[in-house]
Coordinates of C-alpha atoms in Angstrom, one line a residue:
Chain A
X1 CA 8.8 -14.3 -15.2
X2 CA 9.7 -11.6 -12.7
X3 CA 10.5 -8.5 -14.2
X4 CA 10.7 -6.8 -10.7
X5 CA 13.2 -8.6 -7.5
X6 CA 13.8 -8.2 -4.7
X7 CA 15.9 -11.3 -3.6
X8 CA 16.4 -10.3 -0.1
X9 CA 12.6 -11.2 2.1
X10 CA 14.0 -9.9 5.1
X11 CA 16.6 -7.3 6.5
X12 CA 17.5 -6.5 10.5
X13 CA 19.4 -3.7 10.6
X14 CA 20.2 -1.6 14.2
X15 CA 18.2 1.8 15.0
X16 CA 20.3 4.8 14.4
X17 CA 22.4 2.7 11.2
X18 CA 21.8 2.9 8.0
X19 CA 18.9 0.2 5.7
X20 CA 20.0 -0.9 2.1
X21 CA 17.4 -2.2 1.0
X22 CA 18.0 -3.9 -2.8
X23 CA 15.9 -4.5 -6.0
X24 CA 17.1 -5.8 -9.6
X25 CA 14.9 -5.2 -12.5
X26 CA 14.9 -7.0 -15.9
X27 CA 13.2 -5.3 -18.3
X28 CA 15.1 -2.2 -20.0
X29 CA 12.2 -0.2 -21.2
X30 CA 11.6 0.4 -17.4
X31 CA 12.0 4.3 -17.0
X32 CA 10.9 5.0 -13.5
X33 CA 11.6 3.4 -10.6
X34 CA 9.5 3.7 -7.1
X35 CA 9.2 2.8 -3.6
X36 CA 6.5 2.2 -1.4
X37 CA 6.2 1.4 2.0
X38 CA 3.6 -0.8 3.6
X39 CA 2.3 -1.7 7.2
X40 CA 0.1 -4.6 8.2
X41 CA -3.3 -4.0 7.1
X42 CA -2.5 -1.1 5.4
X43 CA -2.5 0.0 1.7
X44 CA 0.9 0.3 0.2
X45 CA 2.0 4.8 0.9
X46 CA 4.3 6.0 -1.7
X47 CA 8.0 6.7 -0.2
X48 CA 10.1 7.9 -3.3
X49 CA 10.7 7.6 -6.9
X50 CA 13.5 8.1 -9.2
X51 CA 13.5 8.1 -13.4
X52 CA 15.7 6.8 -15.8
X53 CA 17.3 10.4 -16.7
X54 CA 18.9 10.4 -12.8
X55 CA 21.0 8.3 -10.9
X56 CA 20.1 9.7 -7.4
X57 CA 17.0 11.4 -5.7
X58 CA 17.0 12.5 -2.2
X59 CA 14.1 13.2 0.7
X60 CA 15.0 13.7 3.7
X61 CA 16.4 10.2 5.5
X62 CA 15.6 8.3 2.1
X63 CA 17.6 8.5 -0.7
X64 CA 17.1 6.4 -4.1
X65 CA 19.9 5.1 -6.0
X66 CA 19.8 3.8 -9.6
X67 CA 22.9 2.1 -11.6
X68 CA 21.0 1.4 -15.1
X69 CA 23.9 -0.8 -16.4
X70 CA 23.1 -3.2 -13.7
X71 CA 19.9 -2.6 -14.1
X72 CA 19.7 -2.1 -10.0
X73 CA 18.0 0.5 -7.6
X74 CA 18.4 0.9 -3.7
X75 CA 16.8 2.4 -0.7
X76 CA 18.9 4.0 1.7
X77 CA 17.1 4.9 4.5
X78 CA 19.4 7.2 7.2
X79 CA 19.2 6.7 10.3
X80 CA 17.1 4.0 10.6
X81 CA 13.8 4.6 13.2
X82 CA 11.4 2.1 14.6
X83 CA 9.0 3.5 12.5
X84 CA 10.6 2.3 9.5
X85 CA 10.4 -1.1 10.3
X86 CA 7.5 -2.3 7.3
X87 CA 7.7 -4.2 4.3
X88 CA 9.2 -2.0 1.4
X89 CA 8.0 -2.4 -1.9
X90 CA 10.2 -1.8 -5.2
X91 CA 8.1 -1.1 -8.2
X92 CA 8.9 0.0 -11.7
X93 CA 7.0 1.5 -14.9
X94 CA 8.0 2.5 -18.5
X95 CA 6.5 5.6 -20.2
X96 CA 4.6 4.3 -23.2
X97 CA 2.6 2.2 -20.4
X98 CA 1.3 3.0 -16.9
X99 CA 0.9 -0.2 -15.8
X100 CA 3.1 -0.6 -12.1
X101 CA 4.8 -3.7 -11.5
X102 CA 6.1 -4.7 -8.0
X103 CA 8.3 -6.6 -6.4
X104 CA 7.8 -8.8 -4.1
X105 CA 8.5 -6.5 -1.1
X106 CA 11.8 -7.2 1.8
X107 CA 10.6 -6.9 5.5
X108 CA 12.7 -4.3 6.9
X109 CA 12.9 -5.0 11.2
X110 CA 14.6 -1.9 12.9
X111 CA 16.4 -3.4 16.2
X112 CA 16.5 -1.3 19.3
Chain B
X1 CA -4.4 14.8 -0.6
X2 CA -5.7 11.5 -2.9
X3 CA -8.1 9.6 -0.9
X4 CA -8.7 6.3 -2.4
X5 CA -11.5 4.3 -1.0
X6 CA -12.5 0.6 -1.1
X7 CA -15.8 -0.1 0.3
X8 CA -14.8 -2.9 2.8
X9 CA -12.3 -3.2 5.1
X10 CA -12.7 -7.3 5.6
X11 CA -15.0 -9.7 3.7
X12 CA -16.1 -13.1 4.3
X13 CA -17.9 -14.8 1.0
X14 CA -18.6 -18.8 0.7
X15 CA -17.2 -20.7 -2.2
X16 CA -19.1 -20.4 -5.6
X17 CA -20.7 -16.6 -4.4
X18 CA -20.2 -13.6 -6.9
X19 CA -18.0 -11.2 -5.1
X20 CA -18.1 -7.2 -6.0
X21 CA -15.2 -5.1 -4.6
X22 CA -15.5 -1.4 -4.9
X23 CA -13.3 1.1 -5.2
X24 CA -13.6 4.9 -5.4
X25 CA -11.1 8.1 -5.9
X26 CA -11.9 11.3 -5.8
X27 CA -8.9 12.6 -7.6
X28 CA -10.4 12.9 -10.9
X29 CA -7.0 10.0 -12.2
X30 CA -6.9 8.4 -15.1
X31 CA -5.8 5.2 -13.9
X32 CA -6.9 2.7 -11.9
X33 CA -5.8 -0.6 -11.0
X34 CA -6.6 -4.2 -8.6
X35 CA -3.8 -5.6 -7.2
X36 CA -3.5 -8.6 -4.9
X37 CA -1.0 -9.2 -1.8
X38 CA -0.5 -12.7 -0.5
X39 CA 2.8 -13.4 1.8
X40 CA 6.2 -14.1 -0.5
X41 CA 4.3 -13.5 -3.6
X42 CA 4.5 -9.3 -3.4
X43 CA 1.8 -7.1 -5.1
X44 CA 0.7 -8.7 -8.1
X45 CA -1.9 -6.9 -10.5
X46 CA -4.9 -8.0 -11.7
X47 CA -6.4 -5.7 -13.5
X48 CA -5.4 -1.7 -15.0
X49 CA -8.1 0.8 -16.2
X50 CA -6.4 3.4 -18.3
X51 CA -9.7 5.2 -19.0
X52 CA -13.8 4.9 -18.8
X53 CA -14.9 1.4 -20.2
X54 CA -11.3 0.6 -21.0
X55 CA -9.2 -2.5 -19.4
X56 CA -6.2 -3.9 -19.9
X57 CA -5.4 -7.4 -18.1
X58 CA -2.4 -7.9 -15.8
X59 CA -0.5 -10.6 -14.4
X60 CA -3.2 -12.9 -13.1
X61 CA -6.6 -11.8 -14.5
X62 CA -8.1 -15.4 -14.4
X63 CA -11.3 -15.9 -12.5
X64 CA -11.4 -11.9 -12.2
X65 CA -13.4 -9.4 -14.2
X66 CA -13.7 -5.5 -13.8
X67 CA -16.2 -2.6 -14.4
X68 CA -15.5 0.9 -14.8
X69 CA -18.6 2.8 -15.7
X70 CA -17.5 6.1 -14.5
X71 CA -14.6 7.8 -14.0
X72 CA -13.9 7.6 -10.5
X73 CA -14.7 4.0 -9.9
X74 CA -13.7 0.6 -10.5
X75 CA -15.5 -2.5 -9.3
X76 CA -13.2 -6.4 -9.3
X77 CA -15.2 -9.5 -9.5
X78 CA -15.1 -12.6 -8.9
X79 CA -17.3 -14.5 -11.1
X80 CA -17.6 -17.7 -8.6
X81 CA -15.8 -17.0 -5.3
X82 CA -13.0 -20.2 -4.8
X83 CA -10.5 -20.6 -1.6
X84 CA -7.5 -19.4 -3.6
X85 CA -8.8 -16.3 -4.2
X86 CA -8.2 -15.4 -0.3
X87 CA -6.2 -12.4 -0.2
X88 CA -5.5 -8.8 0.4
X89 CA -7.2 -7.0 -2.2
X90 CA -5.6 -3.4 -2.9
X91 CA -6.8 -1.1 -4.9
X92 CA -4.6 1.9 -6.5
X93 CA -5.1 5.5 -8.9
X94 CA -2.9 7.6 -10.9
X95 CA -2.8 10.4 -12.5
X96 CA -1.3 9.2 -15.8
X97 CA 1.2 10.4 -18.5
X98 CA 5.1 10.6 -17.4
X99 CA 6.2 9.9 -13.9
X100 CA 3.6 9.4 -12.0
X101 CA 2.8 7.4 -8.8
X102 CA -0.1 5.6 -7.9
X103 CA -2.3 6.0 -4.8
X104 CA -3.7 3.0 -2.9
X105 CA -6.6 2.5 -1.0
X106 CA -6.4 0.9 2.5
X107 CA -6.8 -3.0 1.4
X108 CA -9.9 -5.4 1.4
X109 CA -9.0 -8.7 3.2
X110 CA -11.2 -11.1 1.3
X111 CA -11.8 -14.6 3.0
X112 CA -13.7 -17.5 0.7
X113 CA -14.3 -20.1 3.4

């Protein structure tokens, strides 16, 4: 059973506007939330993360959301560069247990 | 900066063939983990070193085993190499304790013809 989703495998989204990029988790005893960021052939490079304590982090363009009652995060990348286009990978741990569990990632295609 | 290194870049192994995949950080982290990537499935782990000789299993630990003899490395294999064991092999550290994110290596692509 999926404890991490990300229900949407691809997004197109214009350069210069803003990515939403989605993840729903299931398991409540998650108390950090993270994104990474992945190219082809490439390991998986850390974007930002957010814990359970806030329900917004900020660097720079990308900015982490988290609604805890929904049990939902998001990715709002502004304004959206070439460079972003990758596939983005929601991931989630819980304190008592290191372990990282992904998602299955959304393909993010930044349209000139 | 965390460098975490696996020892190939691509591998090509025939079916049956006991596979070692290497992985090194020089970070001095606690934790270590295998993950694999195949397309629509995501990053899916395999197997999580919290410390020196200790393992925990993850997802899909069947037909993997791992070795961490020291500190700063941790070895996947595959007892007996078959076809759906082709993927993209990625290979992650982390410090440990509260909050913490883990660092990946570049990837192994793994091919069992």
């Amino acid at each position: 059973d999926q404890q991490v989703k990300q229900n949407s495998p691809s997004l197109s989204v214009q350069e210069g506007r803003i990515s939403i990029l989605n993840c729903d988790y299931t398991n409540s005893m998650f108390d950090y939330f993270l994104w990474y960021k992945k190219y082809p052939a490439e390991g998986p490079t850390f974007l930002i993360s957010i814990s359970s304590i806030k329900d917004k982090n900020e660097d720079g363009r990308f900015t982490v959301f988290l609604n805890k009652s929904a049990k939902h995060l998001s990715l709002h990348i502004v304004p959206s560069q070439p460079g972003d286009s990758a596939v983005y990978f929601c991931a989630a741990s819980m304190n008592r247990d290191d372990k990282i569990i992904f998602g299955k990632g959304t393909r993010l295609h930044i349209l000139p | 900066d965390v460098k975490v290194t696996q020892s190939s870049r691509y591998l090509v192994k025939r079916t049956g063939e006991k596979v070692f995949l290497e992985c090194v950080q020089d970070m001095d982290h606690e934790n270590m983990f295998w993950y694999r990537q195949d397309p629509g499935l995501g990053l899916r782990l395999i197997y999580f070193s919290y410390d020196v000789k200790m393992k925990e299993k993850g997802d899909i630990p069947e037909g993997y085993s791992v070795s961490r003899e020291k500190k700063e490395r941790f070895s996947l294999i595959l007892e007996s190499a078959s076809t759906n064991q082709t993927s993209m092999y990625l290979c992650a550290s982390s410090r440990g304790g509260v909050y913490t994110e883990a660092f990946f290596g570049q990837g192994t692509r793994l091919t069992v013809v």
